[in-house]
Coordinates of C-alpha atoms and ligand atoms in Angstrom, one line a residue:
M921 CA -13.1 -40.0 -6.9
K922 CA -13.7 -36.4 -8.0
N923 CA -11.8 -34.2 -10.3
V924 CA -10.4 -31.1 -8.6
F925 CA -9.0 -28.0 -10.4
I926 CA -6.6 -25.9 -8.1
L927 CA -6.2 -22.4 -8.7
G928 CA -3.3 -20.6 -6.5
A929 CA -1.8 -24.3 -6.3
T930 CA 1.5 -23.1 -5.1
G931 CA 0.3 -21.1 -2.0
S932 CA -0.2 -22.2 1.5
I933 CA -3.9 -23.5 0.9
G934 CA -3.0 -24.7 -2.6
E935 CA -0.1 -26.9 -1.2
Q936 CA -2.4 -28.3 1.5
T937 CA -5.3 -28.8 -1.2
I938 CA -2.8 -31.0 -3.1
E939 CA -1.9 -33.0 0.2
A940 CA -5.7 -33.4 1.0
C941 CA -6.5 -34.7 -2.6
R942 CA -3.7 -37.2 -2.6
H943 CA -5.2 -38.4 0.7
L944 CA -8.4 -38.8 -0.5
K945 CA -7.1 -40.2 -4.0
Y946 CA -9.1 -37.3 -5.9
N947 CA -7.7 -36.6 -9.4
I948 CA -6.0 -33.2 -10.0
V949 CA -7.0 -32.0 -13.2
G950 CA -5.6 -28.6 -13.3
I951 CA -3.1 -26.2 -11.2
T952 CA -2.2 -22.8 -11.6
A953 CA 0.3 -20.1 -10.2
N954 CA 1.0 -16.5 -10.7
S955 CA 4.8 -16.5 -11.0
S956 CA 6.5 -19.4 -8.9
Y957 CA 6.7 -21.7 -12.2
K958 CA 9.5 -24.0 -10.7
K959 CA 7.3 -25.1 -7.8
L960 CA 4.4 -25.4 -10.3
Y961 CA 6.5 -27.6 -12.3
E962 CA 7.4 -29.8 -9.4
Q963 CA 3.6 -29.9 -8.5
Y964 CA 3.1 -31.1 -12.0
L965 CA 5.6 -34.0 -11.6
L966 CA 3.8 -35.1 -8.4
C967 CA 0.0 -34.8 -9.7
K968 CA 0.3 -35.0 -13.5
P969 CA -2.6 -32.5 -13.9
K970 CA -3.8 -32.2 -17.6
F971 CA -3.7 -28.6 -17.6
V972 CA -1.1 -26.2 -15.9
I973 CA -1.5 -22.4 -16.0
I974 CA 1.0 -19.7 -15.5
N975 CA 0.8 -16.0 -15.3
T976 CA 4.4 -15.0 -16.3
E977 CA 5.9 -14.9 -19.7
E978 CA 9.3 -16.5 -18.2
G979 CA 7.2 -19.2 -16.5
Y980 CA 5.5 -20.0 -19.6
T981 CA 8.6 -20.3 -21.7
F982 CA 10.1 -22.5 -18.9
L983 CA 7.0 -24.9 -18.7
K984 CA 6.2 -25.1 -22.3
D985 CA 9.6 -26.6 -23.0
K986 CA 9.2 -29.3 -20.0
I987 CA 5.7 -30.3 -20.7
P988 CA 4.5 -29.3 -24.1
G989 CA 0.8 -29.3 -24.7
K990 CA -0.2 -29.0 -21.4
V991 CA 0.8 -25.4 -20.5
Y992 CA -1.6 -22.3 -21.0
F993 CA -0.9 -18.7 -20.2
G994 CA -2.9 -16.3 -17.8
L995 CA -6.4 -15.4 -17.4
D996 CA -7.2 -16.4 -21.0
G997 CA -5.6 -19.6 -20.6
L998 CA -7.6 -20.3 -17.3
H999 CA -11.0 -19.5 -18.9
H1000 CA -10.3 -22.1 -21.6
T1001 CA -9.1 -24.9 -19.5
L1002 CA -11.9 -24.4 -17.2
E1003 CA -14.3 -24.8 -20.0
I1004 CA -12.7 -28.1 -21.1
A1005 CA -11.6 -29.7 -17.9
K1006 CA -15.1 -30.4 -16.6
A1007 CA -14.1 -30.3 -12.8
D1008 CA -16.3 -31.5 -10.2
I1009 CA -14.6 -28.8 -7.9
V1010 CA -12.7 -25.8 -8.4
V1011 CA -10.6 -24.8 -5.3
N1012 CA -9.9 -20.9 -5.5
A1013 CA -6.7 -20.4 -3.2
I1014 CA -5.5 -17.5 -5.1
V1015 CA -4.7 -14.3 -2.7
G1016 CA -6.4 -11.1 -3.2
S1017 CA -8.7 -9.7 -5.8
A1018 CA -6.8 -11.4 -8.6
G1019 CA -9.3 -14.4 -7.4
I1020 CA -12.4 -12.3 -8.5
L1021 CA -12.5 -13.3 -12.2
P1022 CA -11.2 -17.0 -11.6
T1023 CA -14.1 -17.5 -9.3
V1024 CA -16.7 -16.1 -12.1
Y1025 CA -15.0 -18.4 -14.5
A1026 CA -15.2 -21.3 -11.8
I1027 CA -19.1 -20.8 -10.9
K1028 CA -19.9 -20.9 -14.6
N1029 CA -17.7 -24.2 -15.4
S1030 CA -17.9 -26.5 -12.1
K1031 CA -20.4 -28.0 -10.0
R1032 CA -18.7 -26.6 -6.9
V1033 CA -16.3 -23.9 -5.8
A1034 CA -14.3 -24.6 -2.8
L1035 CA -13.7 -20.9 -1.9
A1036 CA -10.6 -19.8 0.2
N1037 CA -10.1 -16.6 -1.8
K1038 CA -12.2 -14.3 0.7
E1039 CA -11.5 -11.1 -1.2
T1040 CA -13.7 -12.2 -4.0
L1041 CA -16.7 -12.1 -1.5
V1042 CA -15.5 -8.8 0.0
S1043 CA -15.4 -7.1 -3.4
A1044 CA -18.3 -8.6 -5.2
G1045 CA -20.1 -10.9 -3.0
K1046 CA -23.7 -9.9 -3.9
L1047 CA -22.8 -10.4 -7.7
I1048 CA -20.9 -13.6 -7.0
M1049 CA -23.6 -15.2 -4.8
S1050 CA -26.4 -14.4 -7.6
L1051 CA -24.2 -15.8 -10.2
A1052 CA -23.8 -19.1 -8.3
K1053 CA -27.5 -19.2 -7.7
E1054 CA -28.0 -18.6 -11.5
N1055 CA -25.5 -21.3 -12.5
N1056 CA -26.8 -23.9 -9.8
T1057 CA -23.2 -23.9 -8.3
E1058 CA -22.4 -24.5 -4.9
I1059 CA -20.0 -22.3 -3.1
I1060 CA -18.4 -24.2 -0.1
P1061 CA -16.3 -22.4 2.2
V1062 CA -12.8 -23.3 3.0
D1063 CA -11.9 -20.4 5.6
S1064 CA -12.1 -22.1 8.9
E1065 CA -14.5 -19.9 10.6
H1066 CA -16.7 -20.0 7.7
S1067 CA -16.4 -23.9 7.1
A1068 CA -17.3 -24.0 10.9
I1069 CA -20.5 -22.0 10.8
F1070 CA -21.5 -24.1 7.3
Q1071 CA -21.0 -27.2 9.5
S1072 CA -23.1 -25.6 12.3
L1073 CA -26.1 -24.6 10.4
D1074 CA -29.1 -26.7 10.8
G1075 CA -31.6 -25.0 8.6
Q1076 CA -33.2 -22.9 11.4
P1077 CA -32.9 -19.0 11.4
I1078 CA -29.7 -17.8 12.9
K1079 CA -30.0 -15.4 15.7
K1080 CA -26.4 -14.5 15.5
I1081 CA -23.0 -15.7 14.2
H1082 CA -20.0 -15.6 16.6
L1083 CA -16.8 -15.4 14.5
T1084 CA -13.7 -16.4 16.5
A1085 CA -10.5 -14.8 16.1
S1086 CA -7.0 -15.7 17.4
G1087 CA -6.2 -12.1 18.1
G1088 CA -2.9 -12.3 16.0
P1089 CA 0.8 -11.7 17.4
F1090 CA -0.1 -8.5 18.8
R1091 CA -2.9 -9.4 21.2
G1092 CA -3.1 -7.1 24.1
Y1093 CA -0.4 -4.7 22.6
T1094 CA -1.5 -0.9 23.0
A1095 CA -1.4 1.7 20.2
K1096 CA 2.0 2.9 21.3
Q1097 CA 3.3 -0.6 21.2
L1098 CA 2.0 -1.2 17.7
E1099 CA 4.0 2.0 16.3
K1100 CA 7.1 0.0 16.7
V1101 CA 6.4 -3.3 15.4
T1102 CA 8.5 -4.9 12.6
L1103 CA 7.5 -6.8 9.6
K1104 CA 9.3 -9.8 11.4
D1105 CA 7.1 -9.5 14.3
A1106 CA 4.0 -9.1 12.2
L1107 CA 4.7 -12.4 10.3
S1108 CA 5.0 -14.6 13.6
H1109 CA 1.5 -15.6 13.8
P1110 CA 0.8 -17.7 17.0
N1111 CA -1.5 -20.5 15.5
W1112 CA -1.3 -20.6 11.7
E1113 CA 1.4 -20.8 8.9
M1114 CA -0.3 -19.1 6.1
G1115 CA 0.7 -16.6 2.9
K1116 CA 2.2 -13.3 3.9
K1117 CA -0.7 -11.2 3.1
I1118 CA -3.1 -12.9 5.3
T1119 CA -0.6 -13.2 7.9
I1120 CA -0.3 -9.4 7.9
D1121 CA -4.2 -9.1 7.9
S1122 CA -4.5 -11.4 10.7
A1123 CA -2.0 -9.0 12.8
T1124 CA -3.9 -5.8 11.9
L1125 CA -7.4 -7.8 12.7
M1126 CA -8.3 -7.0 8.9
N1127 CA -8.5 -10.6 8.5
K1128 CA -11.4 -10.9 10.9
G1129 CA -13.0 -7.7 9.2
L1130 CA -12.8 -9.4 5.8
E1131 CA -14.3 -12.5 7.3
V1132 CA -17.1 -10.8 8.7
I1133 CA -18.0 -9.5 5.0
E1134 CA -17.5 -12.8 3.7
A1135 CA -20.1 -14.5 6.2
R1136 CA -22.4 -11.7 5.5
W1137 CA -22.7 -13.1 1.9
L1138 CA -21.9 -16.8 2.3
F1139 CA -24.8 -17.1 4.9
D1140 CA -27.1 -14.1 4.0
V1141 CA -26.8 -12.6 7.5
P1142 CA -26.5 -8.7 8.3
A1143 CA -23.6 -7.3 9.9
T1144 CA -25.8 -6.7 12.9
K1145 CA -25.9 -10.3 13.4
I1146 CA -22.3 -11.2 13.1
E1147 CA -19.7 -10.5 16.3
V1148 CA -16.3 -11.2 16.7
V1149 CA -14.9 -12.8 19.8
V1150 CA -11.2 -13.2 20.4
H1151 CA -10.3 -17.0 21.3
P1152 CA -6.5 -17.3 21.2
E1153 CA -6.6 -21.2 21.3
S1154 CA -8.2 -21.3 17.8
I1155 CA -9.9 -24.6 18.6
I1156 CA -13.5 -23.3 18.5
H1157 CA -13.5 -22.2 14.8
S1158 CA -16.8 -20.2 15.1
I1159 CA -20.4 -20.4 16.7
V1160 CA -23.8 -20.3 15.3
E1161 CA -26.4 -19.0 17.9
Y1162 CA -30.1 -19.9 17.5
E1163 CA -33.2 -18.3 18.8
D1164 CA -33.6 -21.0 21.7
H1165 CA -30.1 -19.8 22.9
S1166 CA -28.6 -23.1 21.7
Y1167 CA -25.1 -22.3 20.4
I1168 CA -23.8 -24.8 17.8
A1169 CA -19.9 -24.8 17.0
Q1170 CA -17.4 -26.6 15.2
I1171 CA -14.2 -27.6 16.9
G1172 CA -11.0 -28.8 15.5
A1173 CA -7.1 -28.5 15.6
H1174 CA -5.8 -25.5 13.9
D1175 CA -4.9 -27.2 10.6
M1176 CA -6.4 -26.0 7.4
R1177 CA -6.1 -29.4 5.8
I1178 CA -9.4 -30.4 7.8
P1179 CA -11.7 -27.7 6.5
I1180 CA -10.1 -28.0 2.9
T1181 CA -10.8 -31.9 3.2
Y1182 CA -14.4 -31.0 4.2
A1183 CA -14.8 -28.6 1.3
L1184 CA -13.8 -31.5 -1.1
T1185 CA -15.6 -34.0 0.6
Y1186 CA -18.8 -32.5 1.4
P1187 CA -21.5 -33.6 2.4
M1188 CA -19.2 -36.6 3.1
R1189 CA -17.1 -36.8 6.2
I1190 CA -13.9 -38.9 5.0
A1191 CA -11.0 -40.0 7.3
N1192 CA -7.7 -38.3 7.1
P1193 CA -4.5 -38.6 8.9
F1194 CA -4.5 -34.9 10.0
D1195 CA -4.4 -33.6 13.7
N1196 CA -7.2 -34.4 16.2
I1197 CA -7.6 -33.1 19.6
N1198 CA -6.9 -34.6 23.2
F1199 CA -9.4 -32.5 25.4
V1200 CA -7.7 -33.6 28.8
E1201 CA -4.6 -32.1 27.5
L1202 CA -6.3 -29.0 25.8
G1203 CA -6.5 -26.9 29.2
K1204 CA -8.5 -23.7 29.3
L1205 CA -10.2 -22.1 26.4
T1206 CA -10.2 -18.3 26.7
F1207 CA -12.3 -15.6 25.1
F1208 CA -12.0 -11.7 25.1
E1209 CA -13.7 -9.0 23.4
P1210 CA -11.7 -7.7 20.4
D1211 CA -9.9 -4.2 20.7
K1212 CA -11.4 -2.4 17.8
K1213 CA -10.1 1.1 19.1
T1214 CA -6.4 -0.4 19.1
F1215 CA -6.9 -2.5 15.8
P1216 CA -9.2 0.0 13.7
C1217 CA -9.1 -2.4 10.9
L1218 CA -12.1 -4.5 12.3
Q1219 CA -14.1 -1.5 12.5
L1220 CA -13.1 -0.1 9.3
A1221 CA -14.5 -3.4 7.8
Y1222 CA -17.9 -2.9 9.8
D1223 CA -18.2 0.4 8.6
A1224 CA -17.6 -0.6 5.0
L1225 CA -20.3 -3.2 5.3
Q1226 CA -22.6 -0.8 6.9
A1227 CA -22.0 1.7 4.0
G1228 CA -22.5 -1.2 1.5
N1229 CA -22.5 -0.6 -2.5
T1230 CA -18.7 -0.6 -3.4
M1231 CA -17.2 0.5 0.0
P1232 CA -16.2 -3.1 1.0
L1233 CA -14.2 -3.4 -2.3
V1234 CA -12.6 -0.1 -1.7
L1235 CA -11.5 -1.2 1.8
N1236 CA -10.2 -4.6 0.3
A1237 CA -8.4 -3.0 -2.8
A1238 CA -6.9 -0.2 -0.4
N1239 CA -5.8 -2.9 2.2
E1240 CA -4.0 -5.0 -0.5
V1241 CA -2.0 -2.1 -1.4
A1242 CA -1.4 -0.9 2.2
V1243 CA -0.2 -4.4 3.2
S1244 CA 2.2 -4.7 0.2
L1245 CA 3.6 -1.4 0.9
F1246 CA 4.3 -2.4 4.8
I1247 CA 5.7 -5.7 3.4
Q1248 CA 8.2 -3.7 1.1
G1249 CA 9.0 -1.5 4.2
K1250 CA 7.5 1.8 2.6
I1251 CA 4.8 2.4 5.3
S1252 CA 4.9 1.3 8.9
F1253 CA 2.2 -1.0 10.4
T1254 CA -0.1 1.5 12.0
N1255 CA 0.2 3.6 8.5
I1256 CA -1.8 0.4 7.2
W1257 CA -5.1 1.7 8.5
V1258 CA -4.4 5.4 8.4
L1259 CA -3.9 4.8 4.6
I1260 CA -7.3 2.5 4.1
E1261 CA -9.2 4.9 6.1
K1262 CA -8.0 8.0 4.0
I1263 CA -9.0 6.3 0.8
M1264 CA -12.4 5.2 2.2
N1265 CA -13.1 8.6 3.3
K1266 CA -12.4 10.0 -0.2
H1267 CA -14.6 7.3 -1.9
D1268 CA -18.0 8.5 -3.8
N1269 CA -20.0 5.2 -2.7
I1270 CA -21.4 4.5 -6.0
K1271 CA -23.3 1.2 -6.7
I1272 CA -22.0 -1.1 -9.3
E1273 CA -23.4 -4.3 -10.6
N1274 CA -21.2 -5.3 -13.4
I1275 CA -18.1 -7.4 -12.9
N1276 CA -15.9 -5.2 -15.4
E1277 CA -16.7 -1.9 -13.6
L1278 CA -15.7 -3.5 -10.2
L1279 CA -12.5 -4.6 -11.8
E1280 CA -12.1 -1.2 -13.1
L1281 CA -12.7 0.5 -9.6
D1282 CA -10.3 -2.2 -7.9
N1283 CA -7.6 -1.0 -10.2
L1284 CA -8.3 2.8 -9.7
I1285 CA -8.3 2.3 -5.8
R1286 CA -5.1 0.5 -6.0
E1287 CA -3.6 3.4 -8.0
K1288 CA -4.8 6.0 -5.6
T1289 CA -3.6 3.9 -2.5
L1290 CA -0.1 3.6 -4.1
I1291 CA 0.0 7.4 -4.6
G1292 CA -1.6 7.8 -1.1
G1293 CA 1.2 5.7 0.3
N1294 CA 3.9 8.0 -0.8
T1295 CA 2.6 10.6 1.7
C1296 CA 2.8 8.0 4.6
Q1297 CA 6.1 7.2 6.4
Ligands
LIG315 P1 -0.4 -17.6 -0.6 O1 0.2 -16.1 -0.9 O2 0.4 -18.5 0.2 O3 -0.6 -18.2 -2.3 C1 -1.3 -17.5 -3.1 C2 -1.6 -18.3 -4.3 O4 -2.0 -17.2 -5.5 C3 -0.2 -18.7 -5.0 O5 -0.4 -19.8 -5.8 C4 0.2 -17.5 -6.1 O6 0.9 -18.1 -7.2 C5 -1.3 -17.2 -6.5 N1 -1.3 -15.9 -7.0 C6 -0.9 -14.9 -6.4 N2 -1.2 -13.7 -7.1 C7 -2.1 -14.0 -8.1 C8 -2.4 -13.4 -9.4 N3 -2.1 -12.1 -9.4 N4 -3.2 -14.1 -10.2 C9 -3.2 -15.4 -10.2 N5 -2.5 -16.2 -8.9 C10 -2.1 -15.5 -8.0 O7 -1.9 -17.4 0.0 P2 -2.6 -18.5 0.9 O8 -2.2 -18.1 2.3 O9 -2.7 -19.7 0.4 O10 -4.1 -17.5 0.9 C11 -4.9 -17.8 -0.3 C12 -6.4 -17.4 -0.1 O11 -6.8 -18.1 1.1 C13 -6.2 -15.8 0.6 O12 -7.4 -15.4 0.0 C14 -6.3 -16.0 1.9 O13 -7.1 -15.1 2.6 C15 -7.2 -17.4 2.2 N6 -7.0 -18.2 3.3 C16 -5.9 -18.8 3.6 C17 -5.7 -19.3 4.9 C18 -4.3 -20.0 5.1 O14 -4.1 -20.8 6.0 N7 -3.0 -19.6 4.4 C19 -6.6 -19.6 5.7 C20 -7.9 -19.3 5.4 C21 -8.0 -18.5 4.0
LIG316 MG1 -10.0 -17.4 8.8

C-alpha cells in the first residue's frame, strides 16, 4: 500500500490515476483541481483523501462548506499540504506550465514524482532534473512513450531513442488541407482520449516535439540521438536502440492506465484489469517518417532544443497560448505555428537558472503571444 497525492485529479490523467489507485488499493491522500470543484467533490466522496486543494474562490467556498477542515486554497495550500501529507508518490497530472511549481514542491516533499506534466521538463528540464538529484527524488515518467523508454533501459549506453507518434488526426494531410481544418476535426484523435490541450498538440505534432525535449531531460540524451517515427497503430510505445543494433521496445494497448499503473508500482509489475493485446488480431504494424514540413511544430521543437537556454520555455509558453487562442476560435489551426515561430524569432535567448525568473519569463511570453495573436486571423 502506498500513499498517493494527485495533482490535477479532475483531468484525463488524474481520473485514470484514481482508477489505477483504486485497483491497486493504494491510499489517495490528496487531490487538486484548478476550477472543476464539483468533480473534485465527487472524487472526495469516492476516495476520502485528507487534503483537497482548489484554485478558485468559488470552488473554495463551495468545498469548505461541504468538507470543513480538509480544503485548502491555491498554490500556498498545495505547498503546505504536500509538506504535511508525507506522500510516497505525487502524480503531477496538471496541464501546462502551471505544473512547474507543483513539481518543485513535489520533488522537495515526496519519494517519487510520477510526472505526466511534460511542460515542466520542456520549460525547466535542467533545473528540475538537478533538483530531483539534490533531493534524492525519483522522477518516473507517465507519458506512454517515456514510460516505454524507461522500461526499455538496460543500463548500457543508448545509441538512439526512437519516439513513436500516432501522427494525429491529420496524418497525410497537405498544407492546403490543414488551412481548412476545424476545432472539431482537431479534437478527434484516432487513438487516445485526452484533455483538449494535448489533443490539439497531437494534431499539430507539437506534442511529439515536447516529448523530444522531455526525453532529452529524462534520459540525458542529446537531440541528435532522438528520432521520431510515425506509428499510427500506437502499439509500440517507443524504442531504445543500443550500440549492438539491438532495439528494445515496450508494447502495450493504447490505454494510459497501463503506464500510470507502472509509474505507481515501479519497480514492481502488479496485475490490473486493463486492456491486453491479441497479437493474431493485431494485423500489420506500420511506420512512416514524420512530415516536418507540413507540420512545422515538430521542427520548431527540435530548433528550440538545439538553441537551448530559455528557447524551449518560449516554445512551450507560446504554444500554450496559441493553442488556447485556436480553441477559442480566435486563430486558425495553421496560425498556431506561425505565431509560435514569430515569438521564438523575437526572443533574445538568455540563460536563466532560477525558478522564479523562469516563471516571470513564462508570463511575459504568454502576454507577448496574446498580443501577437491579435494580428493573426
Ligand atoms: P486535462 O486538461 O484533462 O486535465 C488537466 C488537470 O489540470 C485538471 O485537473 C485541471 O483542473 C488541472 N489544471 C488546469 N490548469 C491548472 C492550473 N492553472 N493550476 C493547477 N491545476 C490546473 O489534461 P490531461 O489530458 O489529463 O493532461 C495532463 C498532463 O498530462 C499534460 O501535461 C499532458 O501533456 C500529459 N499527458 C496526458 C496524456 C493523456 O492521455 N491525457 C498522455 C500523456 C501525457
Ligand atoms: Mg505521449
